[in-house]
Amino acid sequence: MDDLDQLEAQSIFVLREAYRKLRPLALLWSLGKDSNVMVWLARKAFMGRVPFPVMHVDTGKKFPEMYNFRTEYAKKWNLDLLLGDCPPIEEIDPSLPPAARSAARKTAGLANLIDRHKLRGVIAGIRRDEQATRAKERVFSPRGAGHRWDVRNQPPEFWDQYATPYEDGMHIRVHPLLAWREIDIWRYIERENIPLVDLYFARNGKRYRSLGDQDITSPIDSDAATVAEVITELETSRTSERAGRAMDHEAEDAFERLRVAGYL
């Protein structure tokens, strides 16, 4: 087995453990590269069909290409798609910096979906290498009442044994891609020929390395117009993957405040 085979096998094991231990269960589909890999892995794990709902928490501010992709692949992949709206910005904590406050709409939208469907498990496509706060996560990460994450009180995870504590009002976030790196994601996309929103590929010297809302996401300078060219670019890049995310350039604690409150 090569590195990608090992990562794939571990992620499939995590997905099957989540399905065995946590019901009702749903998978977050942001339409980005990581969540598309996660859907792909879920289809592999369960004989070609995702056996639980796939949720998109919609801010109404995504790029048109992302909505077109959602329509096309929800049908092609036979997904049980759940859509959730987000509250207006006026209902969000005004003490947050502007971009983080905008992103926090998804926190409230996700909380509403979890409560509405009484979910015990939510599968999310975060990675440790992506952002320092996410590096503190567990593979099976408990969220307490009010969807809050107690970063200082997390269960140990030894020998692929994952705890799933449960009390009224709590749920478990499951992170099958936690050990993957950005370049692993792209190499897997190349190997498996996984479809992506074409905004990831350069047009006129610009491409998006990370996709979010239009008003808080910016492209990077790049001539990488194919998956192979993106991989070559990443092999020498020293720029953060989230360099184009406005909230990552705001207050240092803004992202952790969002994660503690239940952000994706």
Coordinates of C-alpha atoms in Angstrom, one line a residue:
M1 CA 0.0 0.0 0.0
D2 CA 1.2 3.5 -0.8
D3 CA 0.5 6.6 1.3
L4 CA -2.8 7.3 -0.5
D5 CA -4.0 3.7 -0.1
Q6 CA -3.3 4.0 3.7
L7 CA -5.1 7.3 4.0
E8 CA -8.1 6.0 2.0
A9 CA -8.3 2.8 4.1
Q10 CA -8.2 4.8 7.3
S11 CA -10.9 7.2 6.2
I12 CA -13.2 4.4 5.0
F13 CA -12.7 2.8 8.4
V14 CA -13.7 6.0 10.2
L15 CA -16.8 6.4 7.9
R16 CA -17.9 2.9 8.6
E17 CA -17.3 3.3 12.4
A18 CA -19.4 6.5 12.3
Y19 CA -22.2 4.7 10.5
R20 CA -22.1 1.8 12.9
K21 CA -22.0 3.9 16.1
L22 CA -24.0 7.1 15.3
R23 CA -27.6 7.4 14.1
P24 CA -29.0 9.6 12.8
L25 CA -25.9 10.6 10.9
A26 CA -25.2 13.2 8.1
L27 CA -22.3 14.4 6.0
L28 CA -21.5 18.0 5.4
W29 CA -21.0 18.9 1.8
S30 CA -19.4 22.3 1.3
L31 CA -18.9 21.6 -2.5
G32 CA -15.2 22.2 -2.0
K33 CA -12.3 19.8 -2.9
D34 CA -12.1 18.2 0.6
S35 CA -15.8 17.5 0.9
N36 CA -16.0 16.1 -2.6
V37 CA -13.2 13.7 -1.7
M38 CA -15.2 12.8 1.5
V39 CA -18.3 12.1 -0.6
W40 CA -16.2 10.0 -2.9
L41 CA -14.8 8.0 0.0
A42 CA -18.2 7.5 1.5
R43 CA -19.4 6.1 -1.8
K44 CA -16.5 3.7 -1.8
A45 CA -17.1 2.7 1.8
F46 CA -20.7 1.8 1.1
M47 CA -20.8 0.0 -2.2
G48 CA -21.3 3.1 -4.4
R49 CA -24.1 4.9 -2.5
V50 CA -23.9 7.2 0.5
P51 CA -26.3 5.7 3.0
F52 CA -26.9 8.8 5.0
P53 CA -28.0 12.4 4.1
V54 CA -25.6 14.9 2.7
M55 CA -26.1 18.5 4.0
H56 CA -25.2 21.8 2.5
V57 CA -25.5 24.8 4.8
D58 CA -26.2 27.5 2.3
T59 CA -25.3 31.2 3.0
G60 CA -26.7 32.2 -0.4
K61 CA -23.3 33.8 -1.2
K62 CA -21.6 30.9 -3.0
F63 CA -20.2 31.2 -6.5
P64 CA -22.6 30.3 -9.3
E65 CA -20.2 27.5 -10.4
M66 CA -20.7 25.9 -6.9
Y67 CA -24.4 25.9 -7.1
N68 CA -24.3 24.4 -10.6
F69 CA -21.9 21.7 -9.3
R70 CA -24.3 20.9 -6.5
T71 CA -27.2 20.5 -8.8
E72 CA -25.3 18.3 -11.2
Y73 CA -23.5 16.0 -8.8
A74 CA -26.3 15.6 -6.2
K75 CA -28.1 13.9 -9.1
K76 CA -25.2 12.0 -10.6
W77 CA -24.1 10.7 -7.2
N78 CA -27.7 9.9 -6.1
L79 CA -27.3 11.9 -2.9
D80 CA -30.0 12.5 -0.3
L81 CA -29.4 16.2 -0.2
L82 CA -30.5 18.3 2.8
L83 CA -30.4 22.1 2.4
G84 CA -30.2 24.5 5.3
D85 CA -30.4 28.3 5.2
C86 CA -28.4 30.6 7.4
P87 CA -29.8 33.5 9.5
P88 CA -29.1 37.1 8.5
I89 CA -25.9 38.8 9.6
E90 CA -27.9 41.0 12.1
E91 CA -28.5 37.9 14.2
I92 CA -24.8 37.1 14.6
D93 CA -22.5 38.2 17.4
P94 CA -21.5 41.8 16.6
S95 CA -18.2 41.4 18.6
L96 CA -16.8 39.2 15.8
P97 CA -14.6 40.8 13.1
P98 CA -16.6 41.4 9.8
A99 CA -15.5 38.3 7.8
A100 CA -15.7 36.0 10.8
R101 CA -19.1 37.4 11.6
S102 CA -20.2 36.6 8.0
A103 CA -18.8 33.1 8.2
A104 CA -20.5 32.5 11.6
R105 CA -23.9 32.5 9.8
K106 CA -23.0 28.9 8.9
T107 CA -22.5 28.0 12.5
A108 CA -26.1 29.0 13.2
G109 CA -27.4 27.4 10.0
L110 CA -25.7 24.1 10.9
A111 CA -27.0 24.2 14.5
N112 CA -30.5 24.5 13.1
L113 CA -30.1 21.5 10.8
I114 CA -28.6 19.4 13.6
D115 CA -31.5 20.2 15.9
R116 CA -34.1 19.8 13.2
H117 CA -33.0 16.3 12.2
K118 CA -31.9 15.3 15.8
L119 CA -28.5 14.3 14.5
R120 CA -26.1 12.3 16.7
G121 CA -23.2 12.4 14.2
V122 CA -22.0 15.0 11.7
I123 CA -19.2 14.1 9.3
A124 CA -17.0 17.1 8.3
G125 CA -14.0 17.3 5.9
I126 CA -11.5 19.3 8.0
R127 CA -7.8 18.6 8.0
R128 CA -5.1 19.2 10.7
D129 CA -2.7 20.9 8.3
E130 CA -5.4 23.4 7.2
Q131 CA -5.5 25.7 10.2
A132 CA -3.9 25.7 13.7
T133 CA -7.2 25.5 15.5
R134 CA -8.3 22.4 13.5
A135 CA -5.0 20.8 14.5
K136 CA -6.5 20.5 18.0
E137 CA -9.4 18.3 16.9
R138 CA -10.0 14.6 17.4
V139 CA -11.3 12.2 14.7
F140 CA -14.4 11.7 16.8
S141 CA -14.9 15.1 18.5
P142 CA -17.8 15.5 21.0
R143 CA -19.9 18.7 20.9
G144 CA -21.8 19.5 24.0
A145 CA -25.2 21.1 24.6
G146 CA -25.5 24.2 22.4
H147 CA -23.1 22.6 19.9
R148 CA -20.1 23.9 21.8
W149 CA -16.6 22.4 21.5
D150 CA -14.6 22.0 24.7
V151 CA -11.1 22.1 23.3
R152 CA -9.5 21.4 26.6
N153 CA -11.6 18.3 27.4
Q154 CA -11.4 15.8 24.5
P155 CA -11.3 12.0 24.7
P156 CA -8.0 10.2 23.9
E157 CA -7.8 8.2 20.7
F158 CA -5.4 5.3 20.8
W159 CA -5.1 2.4 18.4
D160 CA -8.0 3.6 16.3
Q161 CA -10.4 3.3 19.2
Y162 CA -12.9 6.1 19.0
A163 CA -15.1 7.2 22.0
T164 CA -18.7 8.2 21.3
P165 CA -20.0 9.6 24.5
Y166 CA -23.6 10.7 24.5
E167 CA -25.8 12.9 26.6
D168 CA -29.0 14.8 25.7
G169 CA -28.2 17.8 23.5
M170 CA -24.8 16.7 22.3
H171 CA -23.5 15.2 19.1
I172 CA -20.2 13.9 17.6
R173 CA -18.3 15.6 14.8
V174 CA -16.5 13.0 12.7
H175 CA -13.4 13.9 10.8
P176 CA -12.3 11.2 8.3
L177 CA -9.7 13.5 6.5
L178 CA -8.0 14.8 9.7
A179 CA -4.6 13.2 8.8
W180 CA -4.6 14.2 5.1
R181 CA -2.6 17.1 3.8
E182 CA -3.6 19.5 1.1
I183 CA -1.3 17.8 -1.4
D184 CA -2.6 14.3 -0.5
I185 CA -6.1 15.6 -1.4
W186 CA -4.9 16.7 -4.8
R187 CA -3.0 13.6 -5.5
Y188 CA -6.0 11.5 -4.6
I189 CA -8.2 13.7 -6.8
E190 CA -5.7 13.0 -9.6
R191 CA -5.6 9.2 -9.0
E192 CA -9.4 8.8 -8.7
N193 CA -10.4 11.5 -11.3
I194 CA -12.7 13.2 -8.8
P195 CA -14.9 16.0 -10.2
L196 CA -14.3 19.5 -8.9
V197 CA -15.7 23.0 -9.2
D198 CA -13.5 24.6 -12.0
L199 CA -12.7 27.7 -9.9
Y200 CA -9.8 25.7 -8.5
F201 CA -8.1 26.0 -11.9
A202 CA -6.4 29.1 -13.2
R203 CA -8.0 31.6 -15.4
N204 CA -6.1 34.7 -16.5
G205 CA -3.4 34.1 -13.9
K206 CA -5.7 33.5 -10.9
R207 CA -7.3 30.5 -9.2
Y208 CA -9.1 29.8 -5.9
R209 CA -7.1 27.6 -3.6
S210 CA -9.9 27.5 -1.0
L211 CA -13.6 28.1 -1.8
G212 CA -16.1 29.9 0.4
D213 CA -18.5 32.8 0.2
Q214 CA -17.9 35.2 -2.7
D215 CA -17.5 38.3 -0.5
I216 CA -14.9 36.8 1.9
T217 CA -12.8 34.6 -0.4
S218 CA -10.2 35.8 -2.9
P219 CA -8.2 34.1 -5.6
I220 CA -4.4 33.6 -5.6
D221 CA -1.9 34.3 -8.3
S222 CA -1.5 31.0 -10.3
D223 CA -1.1 29.5 -13.7
A224 CA -2.0 26.0 -12.6
A225 CA -4.9 25.0 -14.9
T226 CA -4.8 21.2 -14.4
V227 CA -4.7 18.9 -11.4
A228 CA -1.1 17.9 -12.3
E229 CA -0.1 21.6 -12.4
V230 CA -1.8 22.3 -9.0
I231 CA 0.2 19.4 -7.5
T232 CA 3.5 20.8 -9.0
E233 CA 2.6 24.3 -7.6
L234 CA 1.9 22.9 -4.1
E235 CA 5.2 21.0 -4.0
T236 CA 7.1 24.3 -3.8
S237 CA 4.5 26.7 -2.3
R238 CA 5.1 28.3 1.0
T239 CA 1.8 30.2 1.1
S240 CA -1.0 29.2 3.4
E241 CA -3.9 27.3 1.8
R242 CA -6.3 29.7 3.4
A243 CA -4.4 32.8 2.3
G244 CA -7.5 33.9 0.3
R245 CA -9.9 33.6 3.3
A246 CA -10.5 37.1 4.7
M247 CA -11.3 35.9 8.2
D248 CA -7.9 34.3 8.5
H249 CA -6.4 37.8 8.4
E250 CA -8.6 39.2 11.2
A251 CA -8.2 38.8 15.0
E252 CA -6.0 35.9 16.0
D253 CA -8.6 34.3 18.1
A254 CA -11.5 34.7 15.7
F255 CA -11.3 31.3 14.1
E256 CA -11.1 29.4 17.4
R257 CA -14.1 31.4 18.7
L258 CA -16.0 30.2 15.7
R259 CA -14.9 26.6 16.2
V260 CA -15.8 26.6 19.9
A261 CA -19.2 27.9 19.1
G262 CA -19.8 25.1 16.5
Y263 CA -18.3 26.3 13.2
L264 CA -17.8 23.8 10.4

